[in-house]
Coordinates of C-alpha atoms in Angstrom, one line a residue:
X1 CA -94.2 -59.4 -130.4
X2 CA -96.1 -59.6 -127.0
X3 CA -98.5 -57.0 -125.9
X4 CA -98.8 -55.9 -122.2
X5 CA -101.2 -54.0 -120.1
X6 CA -100.3 -50.9 -118.2
X7 CA -99.4 -53.2 -115.3
X8 CA -96.7 -55.0 -117.3
X9 CA -98.7 -58.2 -117.6
X10 CA -99.4 -59.8 -121.0
X11 CA -102.8 -58.9 -122.3
X12 CA -104.8 -62.2 -122.8
X13 CA -106.9 -60.4 -125.5
X14 CA -104.0 -59.0 -127.5
X15 CA -103.5 -61.9 -129.9
X16 CA -106.9 -63.5 -130.8
X17 CA -106.0 -66.5 -133.0
X18 CA -108.9 -69.0 -132.9
X19 CA -112.6 -69.4 -132.2
X20 CA -114.2 -71.3 -129.4
X21 CA -116.8 -74.1 -130.0
X22 CA -119.7 -71.5 -130.0
X23 CA -117.8 -69.1 -132.3
X24 CA -116.3 -66.7 -129.7
X25 CA -112.9 -65.3 -130.4
X26 CA -110.2 -67.0 -128.3
X27 CA -106.8 -65.5 -127.4
X28 CA -104.0 -68.1 -127.6
X29 CA -101.8 -67.8 -124.5
X30 CA -99.3 -70.3 -125.7
X31 CA -97.6 -72.2 -122.8
X32 CA -99.0 -70.0 -120.1
X33 CA -100.8 -71.6 -117.2
X34 CA -104.1 -70.3 -115.8
X35 CA -104.5 -70.2 -112.0
X36 CA -108.0 -69.6 -110.6
X37 CA -107.9 -67.8 -107.2
X38 CA -105.3 -65.8 -105.3
X39 CA -105.7 -67.3 -101.9
X40 CA -103.0 -69.4 -100.1
X41 CA -103.1 -72.2 -102.7
X42 CA -103.4 -69.9 -105.7
X43 CA -100.4 -67.8 -104.6
X44 CA -98.1 -70.8 -104.1
X45 CA -99.3 -72.2 -107.4
X46 CA -98.2 -68.9 -109.1
X47 CA -94.8 -68.9 -107.4
X48 CA -94.0 -72.6 -108.1
X49 CA -95.1 -72.4 -111.7
X50 CA -93.0 -69.3 -112.3
X51 CA -90.0 -70.9 -110.6
X52 CA -90.3 -73.8 -113.0
X53 CA -90.3 -71.5 -116.0
X54 CA -94.0 -71.2 -116.8
X55 CA -95.9 -68.0 -117.6
X56 CA -98.9 -67.6 -115.3
X57 CA -102.2 -65.6 -115.6
X58 CA -104.1 -65.7 -112.3
X59 CA -107.7 -64.6 -112.1
X60 CA -109.0 -63.4 -108.7
X61 CA -112.6 -62.3 -108.3
X62 CA -111.8 -60.0 -105.3
X63 CA -109.6 -57.0 -105.2
X64 CA -106.8 -58.4 -103.0
X65 CA -104.9 -61.6 -102.2
X66 CA -105.6 -63.9 -99.2
X67 CA -108.8 -65.7 -100.3
X68 CA -110.7 -66.9 -97.3
X69 CA -108.3 -65.2 -94.9
X70 CA -109.0 -61.8 -96.3
X71 CA -112.0 -60.7 -94.1
X72 CA -112.8 -57.9 -96.6
X73 CA -113.8 -60.5 -99.3
X74 CA -117.5 -61.2 -99.7
X75 CA -117.0 -65.0 -99.5
X76 CA -114.6 -64.9 -96.5
X77 CA -115.8 -67.1 -93.6
X78 CA -113.5 -65.3 -91.2
X79 CA -114.9 -63.6 -88.1
X80 CA -113.3 -61.1 -85.7
X81 CA -111.8 -63.7 -83.3
X82 CA -110.6 -66.2 -85.9
X83 CA -107.2 -67.6 -85.2
X84 CA -105.2 -70.5 -86.7
X85 CA -106.2 -74.0 -85.6
X86 CA -102.8 -75.4 -86.6
X87 CA -99.7 -73.9 -85.0
X88 CA -97.3 -71.7 -86.9
X89 CA -94.6 -74.2 -87.9
X90 CA -97.2 -76.6 -89.4
X91 CA -99.1 -73.8 -91.2
X92 CA -96.4 -71.7 -92.9
X93 CA -95.1 -72.2 -96.4
X94 CA -91.9 -74.2 -96.3
X95 CA -89.9 -71.5 -98.1
X96 CA -91.4 -68.5 -96.3
X97 CA -91.5 -68.7 -92.5
X98 CA -93.8 -66.7 -90.3
X99 CA -92.0 -64.2 -88.0
X100 CA -90.5 -65.7 -84.8
X101 CA -92.2 -63.0 -82.8
X102 CA -95.7 -64.2 -83.8
X103 CA -97.8 -66.3 -81.4
X104 CA -98.2 -70.0 -81.8
X105 CA -101.7 -69.5 -83.2
X106 CA -101.7 -66.2 -85.2
X107 CA -104.8 -64.0 -85.7
X108 CA -106.5 -63.8 -89.1
X109 CA -105.2 -60.3 -89.6
X110 CA -101.6 -61.6 -89.3
X111 CA -102.4 -64.3 -91.8
X112 CA -103.5 -61.7 -94.3
X113 CA -100.4 -59.7 -93.8
X114 CA -98.4 -62.9 -94.3
X115 CA -100.0 -63.5 -97.7
X116 CA -99.5 -59.9 -98.7
X117 CA -95.8 -60.1 -97.8
X118 CA -95.5 -63.5 -99.6
X119 CA -97.0 -62.0 -102.8
X120 CA -94.7 -59.0 -102.6
X121 CA -91.6 -61.1 -101.8
X122 CA -92.0 -63.3 -104.8
X123 CA -93.5 -60.6 -107.1
X124 CA -96.8 -62.4 -107.6
X125 CA -99.1 -59.4 -108.0
X126 CA -97.9 -58.7 -111.5
X127 CA -99.4 -62.0 -112.6
X128 CA -102.8 -61.5 -111.0
X129 CA -105.9 -60.1 -112.6
X130 CA -107.9 -58.7 -109.7
X131 CA -111.6 -58.1 -109.9
X132 CA -111.9 -60.8 -112.6
X133 CA -114.0 -63.9 -112.2
X134 CA -113.8 -67.1 -114.2
X135 CA -117.2 -68.2 -115.5
X136 CA -116.3 -71.1 -117.8
X137 CA -113.4 -73.6 -118.1
X138 CA -113.8 -75.9 -121.1
X139 CA -111.5 -78.6 -122.6
X140 CA -110.0 -77.6 -125.9
X141 CA -108.0 -79.5 -128.6
X142 CA -104.5 -80.8 -127.6
X143 CA -105.3 -81.1 -123.9
X144 CA -105.6 -77.3 -123.6
X145 CA -108.3 -75.2 -121.9
X146 CA -110.5 -72.3 -122.9
X147 CA -111.0 -70.0 -119.9
X148 CA -113.8 -67.4 -120.1
X149 CA -113.6 -64.5 -117.7
X150 CA -115.4 -61.2 -117.0
X151 CA -115.4 -58.5 -114.4
X152 CA -116.6 -59.6 -111.0
X153 CA -120.3 -59.1 -110.7
X154 CA -121.1 -59.7 -114.4
X155 CA -120.1 -56.3 -115.7
X156 CA -118.3 -55.8 -119.0
X157 CA -117.8 -58.3 -121.9
X158 CA -116.8 -61.9 -121.6
X159 CA -113.3 -62.8 -122.7
X160 CA -111.9 -66.2 -123.6
X161 CA -108.3 -67.2 -123.5
X162 CA -106.7 -70.5 -124.2
X163 CA -104.1 -72.0 -121.8
X164 CA -101.8 -74.9 -121.8
X165 CA -102.9 -75.9 -118.3
X166 CA -105.2 -74.8 -115.5
X167 CA -104.8 -74.9 -111.7
X168 CA -108.1 -74.6 -109.8
X169 CA -107.5 -72.9 -106.4
X170 CA -110.9 -71.3 -105.7
X171 CA -111.2 -72.7 -102.2
X172 CA -113.8 -75.0 -100.6
X173 CA -115.0 -73.0 -97.5
X174 CA -117.1 -70.3 -99.1
X175 CA -120.4 -72.0 -100.3
X176 CA -122.6 -72.5 -97.2
X177 CA -124.1 -76.0 -96.5
X178 CA -127.5 -75.3 -95.1
X179 CA -129.5 -78.1 -93.4
X180 CA -133.2 -78.8 -94.0
X181 CA -135.6 -79.0 -91.1
X182 CA -139.4 -79.4 -91.0
X183 CA -141.0 -76.0 -90.2
X184 CA -137.8 -74.0 -90.8
X185 CA -139.6 -71.6 -93.2
X186 CA -142.3 -70.8 -90.5
X187 CA -139.7 -69.9 -87.8
X188 CA -140.2 -66.3 -86.7
X189 CA -136.8 -65.9 -85.2
X190 CA -133.5 -64.9 -86.9
X191 CA -131.6 -67.5 -88.9
X192 CA -128.1 -67.2 -90.3
X193 CA -125.3 -69.4 -91.5
X194 CA -121.9 -69.1 -89.8
X195 CA -120.5 -67.6 -93.0
X196 CA -122.5 -64.4 -92.1
X197 CA -121.2 -64.3 -88.5
X198 CA -118.5 -61.6 -88.1
X199 CA -118.6 -60.1 -84.6
X200 CA -119.8 -61.0 -81.1
X201 CA -122.1 -57.9 -81.2
X202 CA -124.4 -60.0 -83.3
X203 CA -125.0 -62.2 -80.2
X204 CA -125.3 -59.6 -77.5
X205 CA -128.3 -60.0 -75.2
X206 CA -130.0 -62.6 -77.4
X207 CA -131.0 -66.2 -76.8
X208 CA -128.8 -68.1 -79.2
X209 CA -128.9 -71.7 -80.6
X210 CA -125.7 -72.8 -82.4
X211 CA -126.2 -75.8 -84.6
X212 CA -123.0 -77.7 -85.4
X213 CA -119.9 -79.0 -83.6
X214 CA -117.2 -78.1 -86.0
X215 CA -114.4 -75.7 -85.0
X216 CA -116.5 -72.7 -86.1
X217 CA -119.6 -73.9 -84.2
X218 CA -117.5 -74.3 -81.0
X219 CA -115.9 -70.9 -81.4
X220 CA -119.3 -69.2 -81.9
X221 CA -120.8 -71.1 -78.9
X222 CA -117.9 -69.9 -76.7
X223 CA -118.5 -66.3 -77.8
X224 CA -122.3 -66.7 -77.2
X225 CA -121.5 -67.9 -73.7
X226 CA -119.9 -64.6 -73.1
X227 CA -122.2 -62.3 -75.0
X228 CA -125.7 -63.9 -75.3
X229 CA -128.3 -63.9 -72.6
X230 CA -128.5 -67.7 -73.1
X231 CA -126.7 -70.2 -75.4
X232 CA -127.6 -73.7 -76.5
X233 CA -125.2 -75.8 -78.6
X234 CA -126.8 -78.5 -80.7
X235 CA -124.8 -81.5 -81.9
X236 CA -125.8 -84.7 -83.8
X237 CA -123.1 -86.8 -82.1
X238 CA -120.4 -86.7 -79.5
X239 CA -117.0 -85.4 -80.4
X240 CA -113.5 -85.3 -78.9
X241 CA -112.6 -81.8 -77.9
X242 CA -108.9 -81.4 -77.9
X243 CA -107.0 -78.7 -76.0
X244 CA -104.8 -76.5 -78.1
X245 CA -101.8 -77.2 -75.8
X246 CA -100.6 -80.5 -74.5
X247 CA -97.5 -80.9 -72.3
X248 CA -96.9 -77.2 -72.7
X249 CA -96.7 -77.4 -76.5
X250 CA -99.2 -76.8 -79.3
X251 CA -101.1 -80.1 -79.6
X252 CA -100.3 -80.6 -83.3
X253 CA -96.6 -80.4 -82.6
X254 CA -96.9 -83.2 -80.0
X255 CA -98.9 -85.3 -82.5
X256 CA -96.4 -84.7 -85.2
X257 CA -93.6 -85.9 -83.0
X258 CA -95.5 -89.2 -82.7
X259 CA -96.1 -89.4 -86.4
X260 CA -92.4 -88.8 -87.1
X261 CA -91.6 -91.8 -84.8
X262 CA -94.1 -93.9 -86.9
X263 CA -96.2 -94.6 -83.8
X264 CA -99.1 -96.9 -84.9
X265 CA -102.5 -95.3 -85.1
X266 CA -104.0 -97.4 -82.3
X267 CA -101.2 -96.4 -80.0
X268 CA -101.7 -92.7 -80.8
X269 CA -105.4 -93.1 -80.2
X270 CA -104.8 -94.6 -76.8
X271 CA -102.3 -91.8 -75.9
X272 CA -104.9 -89.2 -77.0
X273 CA -107.6 -90.8 -74.9
X274 CA -105.3 -91.0 -71.9
X275 CA -104.4 -87.4 -72.3
X276 CA -108.0 -86.3 -72.5
X277 CA -108.9 -88.3 -69.4
X278 CA -106.2 -86.5 -67.5
X279 CA -107.0 -83.0 -68.8
X280 CA -110.7 -83.0 -69.5
X281 CA -112.2 -86.1 -68.0
X282 CA -115.5 -87.7 -68.8
X283 CA -117.4 -85.2 -71.0
X284 CA -120.7 -87.0 -70.5
X285 CA -120.9 -85.7 -67.0
X286 CA -121.2 -82.2 -68.5
X287 CA -124.2 -83.3 -70.5
X288 CA -122.2 -83.8 -73.7
X289 CA -122.9 -86.9 -75.7
X290 CA -120.4 -89.7 -75.7
X291 CA -118.5 -89.9 -79.0
X292 CA -119.5 -92.8 -81.3
X293 CA -116.1 -93.0 -82.9
X294 CA -112.4 -93.2 -82.1
X295 CA -110.1 -90.2 -82.1
X296 CA -108.8 -89.3 -85.6
X297 CA -112.0 -90.7 -87.2
X298 CA -113.4 -87.2 -87.5
X299 CA -111.7 -83.9 -88.1
X300 CA -110.1 -82.8 -84.8
X301 CA -111.9 -80.1 -82.9
X302 CA -109.3 -77.9 -81.2
X303 CA -111.0 -75.8 -78.6
X304 CA -109.8 -75.3 -75.0
X305 CA -112.7 -73.1 -73.9
X306 CA -115.9 -75.0 -74.9
X307 CA -115.7 -77.5 -72.0
X308 CA -114.9 -74.6 -69.6
X309 CA -118.0 -72.7 -70.5
X310 CA -120.2 -75.9 -70.5
X311 CA -118.8 -76.7 -67.0
X312 CA -119.7 -73.2 -65.9
X313 CA -123.3 -73.5 -67.2
X314 CA -122.9 -70.8 -69.8
X315 CA -123.4 -73.2 -72.7
X316 CA -126.2 -75.7 -72.6
X317 CA -125.5 -78.9 -74.7
X318 CA -128.6 -80.1 -76.5
X319 CA -129.1 -82.9 -79.1
X320 CA -130.0 -82.4 -82.8
X321 CA -132.9 -80.4 -83.9
X322 CA -136.1 -82.3 -84.8
X323 CA -138.2 -79.5 -86.2
X324 CA -138.9 -75.8 -86.0
X325 CA -142.1 -74.2 -84.8
X326 CA -142.9 -70.5 -85.3
X327 CA -141.6 -69.5 -81.8
X328 CA -139.7 -72.6 -80.7
X329 CA -137.3 -75.3 -81.7
X330 CA -138.1 -78.9 -80.9
X331 CA -135.2 -81.2 -80.1
X332 CA -134.9 -84.9 -80.8
X333 CA -135.3 -85.7 -77.1
X334 CA -138.7 -84.0 -77.1
X335 CA -137.7 -80.8 -75.4
X336 CA -138.5 -77.4 -76.8
X337 CA -136.3 -74.3 -76.5
X338 CA -137.0 -70.7 -77.5
X339 CA -134.0 -69.1 -79.3
X340 CA -134.2 -65.7 -80.9
X341 CA -131.2 -66.4 -83.1
X342 CA -130.2 -69.7 -84.7
X343 CA -126.8 -70.0 -86.2
X344 CA -126.1 -72.9 -88.5
X345 CA -122.4 -73.8 -88.2
X346 CA -123.0 -76.6 -90.6
X347 CA -120.0 -76.2 -92.9
X348 CA -119.5 -75.7 -96.6
X349 CA -119.7 -77.5 -99.9
X350 CA -117.1 -77.2 -102.6
X351 CA -118.2 -75.6 -105.8
X352 CA -116.6 -75.5 -109.2
X353 CA -119.4 -73.6 -111.0
X354 CA -117.1 -72.8 -114.0
X355 CA -116.4 -76.5 -114.7
X356 CA -118.7 -79.2 -116.0
X357 CA -119.0 -81.8 -113.1
X358 CA -118.1 -84.6 -115.5
X359 CA -114.6 -83.1 -115.9
X360 CA -113.8 -84.0 -112.3
X361 CA -115.7 -87.3 -112.3
X362 CA -118.3 -85.8 -110.0
X363 CA -121.2 -87.9 -111.5
X364 CA -123.6 -86.8 -108.8
X365 CA -122.8 -83.1 -109.2
X366 CA -122.4 -82.6 -105.5
X367 CA -118.9 -81.0 -105.6
X368 CA -117.0 -84.2 -104.7
X369 CA -114.4 -84.8 -107.4
X370 CA -112.7 -88.1 -108.0
X371 CA -109.0 -87.2 -107.8
X372 CA -105.6 -88.7 -107.1
X373 CA -103.7 -87.0 -104.3
X374 CA -106.8 -84.8 -104.0
X375 CA -105.3 -82.9 -107.0
X376 CA -105.2 -84.8 -110.3
X377 CA -108.2 -86.0 -112.3
X378 CA -108.2 -89.0 -114.7
X379 CA -108.3 -88.1 -118.4
X380 CA -107.2 -84.5 -117.9
X381 CA -103.4 -84.3 -117.3
X382 CA -103.2 -80.6 -117.7
X383 CA -105.8 -79.8 -115.0
X384 CA -105.0 -79.8 -111.3
X385 CA -106.7 -78.7 -108.1
X386 CA -104.7 -77.1 -105.3
X387 CA -105.8 -76.9 -101.7
X388 CA -108.7 -79.3 -101.8
X389 CA -107.6 -81.1 -98.6
X390 CA -108.8 -81.0 -95.0
X391 CA -105.6 -81.9 -93.1
X392 CA -105.0 -82.7 -89.5
X393 CA -102.5 -79.9 -89.5
X394 CA -101.8 -76.8 -91.7
X395 CA -102.8 -76.6 -95.3
X396 CA -100.2 -74.3 -96.9
X397 CA -97.3 -76.8 -96.9
X398 CA -99.6 -79.3 -98.7
X399 CA -100.7 -76.8 -101.3
X400 CA -97.0 -75.9 -101.9
X401 CA -96.0 -79.4 -102.7
X402 CA -99.1 -80.1 -104.7
X403 CA -98.3 -77.3 -107.0
X404 CA -94.6 -78.2 -107.2
X405 CA -95.7 -81.7 -108.3
X406 CA -98.0 -80.2 -111.0
X407 CA -95.2 -77.9 -112.3
X408 CA -92.8 -80.8 -112.6
X409 CA -95.5 -82.8 -114.3
X410 CA -95.9 -80.1 -116.9
X411 CA -92.1 -80.1 -117.4
X412 CA -92.1 -83.8 -117.8
X413 CA -94.9 -83.6 -120.5
X414 CA -92.5 -81.4 -122.4
X415 CA -89.2 -83.1 -121.7
X416 CA -90.0 -86.7 -120.6
X417 CA -93.3 -87.7 -122.1
X418 CA -92.8 -91.3 -121.0
X419 CA -92.7 -90.4 -117.3
X420 CA -95.7 -88.1 -117.8
X421 CA -97.6 -90.9 -119.4
X422 CA -96.7 -93.2 -116.4
X423 CA -97.9 -90.5 -114.1
X424 CA -101.2 -90.2 -116.0
X425 CA -101.7 -94.0 -115.6
X426 CA -101.2 -93.7 -111.9
X427 CA -103.9 -91.0 -111.8
X428 CA -106.3 -93.3 -113.6
X429 CA -105.5 -96.3 -111.4
X430 CA -105.4 -94.6 -108.0
X431 CA -108.0 -91.8 -108.2
X432 CA -110.1 -91.7 -105.0
X433 CA -107.4 -93.0 -102.6
X434 CA -107.6 -91.8 -99.0
X435 CA -104.7 -90.6 -96.9
X436 CA -106.2 -90.6 -93.4
X437 CA -107.6 -92.9 -90.8
X438 CA -111.1 -94.4 -91.5
X439 CA -113.3 -91.3 -91.0
X440 CA -117.0 -90.9 -90.6
X441 CA -118.8 -90.6 -94.0
X442 CA -120.0 -87.0 -94.3
X443 CA -119.2 -84.0 -96.6
X444 CA -117.1 -82.6 -93.7
X445 CA -114.7 -85.5 -94.2
X446 CA -114.6 -85.8 -98.0
X447 CA -111.2 -84.3 -98.3
X448 CA -109.7 -85.4 -94.9
X449 CA -106.0 -86.3 -95.0
X450 CA -103.4 -87.1 -92.5
X451 CA -100.7 -84.6 -93.4
X452 CA -97.7 -87.0 -92.8
X453 CA -99.2 -89.8 -94.9
X454 CA -100.2 -87.3 -97.6
X455 CA -96.8 -85.6 -97.8
X456 CA -95.1 -89.1 -98.1
X457 CA -97.5 -89.9 -101.0
X458 CA -96.6 -86.6 -102.8
X459 CA -92.9 -87.3 -102.2
X460 CA -93.2 -90.7 -103.8
X461 CA -95.1 -89.2 -106.7
X462 CA -92.3 -86.6 -107.2
X463 CA -89.6 -89.3 -107.0
X464 CA -91.4 -91.5 -109.5
X465 CA -91.9 -88.6 -111.9
X466 CA -88.2 -87.7 -111.8
X467 CA -87.1 -91.3 -112.1
X468 CA -85.0 -91.3 -109.0

């Protein structure tokens, strides 16, 4: 007999049947799969596992769905003007299209409503434990997992449940990566990471230095150009700034048409350079540094306004920071500037604080797992990561097919163990493979993938697993 909560969900604590390694009672959840996180990747994991016949318990530390796209969440990096960087057709889930009436690049509030409708349409909320954080995930006998949870914030008792498999979908854009500079501690101005930036009012009337040339850094620099009394934008190297529209279409749709035609990378790079020469011209004449790499060798920066404001003198491009002084910032070219506010748009580092780093083969403990297809770890066939990719297009389709593949792997472990064993061998042999052009070595590009190459690889894995 199963026991349920007042929400109709099975109660993980109803049938304690074992003890953990340190003697804690463990509730056996049978063939149920644990999903960690109810953002985009966690939601599609719940849906796809349920559609393949598995019970699911999802633990979400916040009080609603949406993950990073829910601006109410403490860890959300979303700010007031955040819009999609990838266009609507290349962002939406393949089985749940966004409304035709929405713009090419929807606002973050529309994305949140999209996830809420997705959760309601597929009846996912009944499988989610909101306000519950996972604090430990430990291997158990029989390739199972002990998952220990508690109420978010550390309140209440810890509870441990044992699951047949685990999907980690806790996101990788919530733990700020902060740079180290000489003298930073003595700086008397205001310092913040971009994760704390929410509204242009934080910039109004101030002298602002934005450090970092990712998409967020460029967005904040553009807003500072409109709101701050002065704006400097510091970058370590030159970048390619792509317009969001090319030939009257969203740029990623034009690029995808070339990918569909199997146009070679060097030809696509030439076409990209040619397009930028026609639309933007030589960026060095604006004072921006010349890129030290080819197009597609760093994550694309989609911003149609940065060059506009640089060209109008509202953004001052400057090189990297050398050191901080109490009332000034010294640059690597010897100049000094006097910002009141410094915003570090220096990205994020993935964190899996509930897992021992060795489980993912992360020997250095820096948050860089050794995975096949950015999802499967050698030696742990019942553990998968969803959404740990940085694609050149939208993420949600990739997360969808990752979790379909994992659901079918779990089915194969039950029905076709020979195929599951062959899959496990491929994970061991091919962990760490890349699915993108040769990119610059930095934490920003650890999980970079070309979406077309990646989806072909997932399709091959599905075909092999199903023996077709």
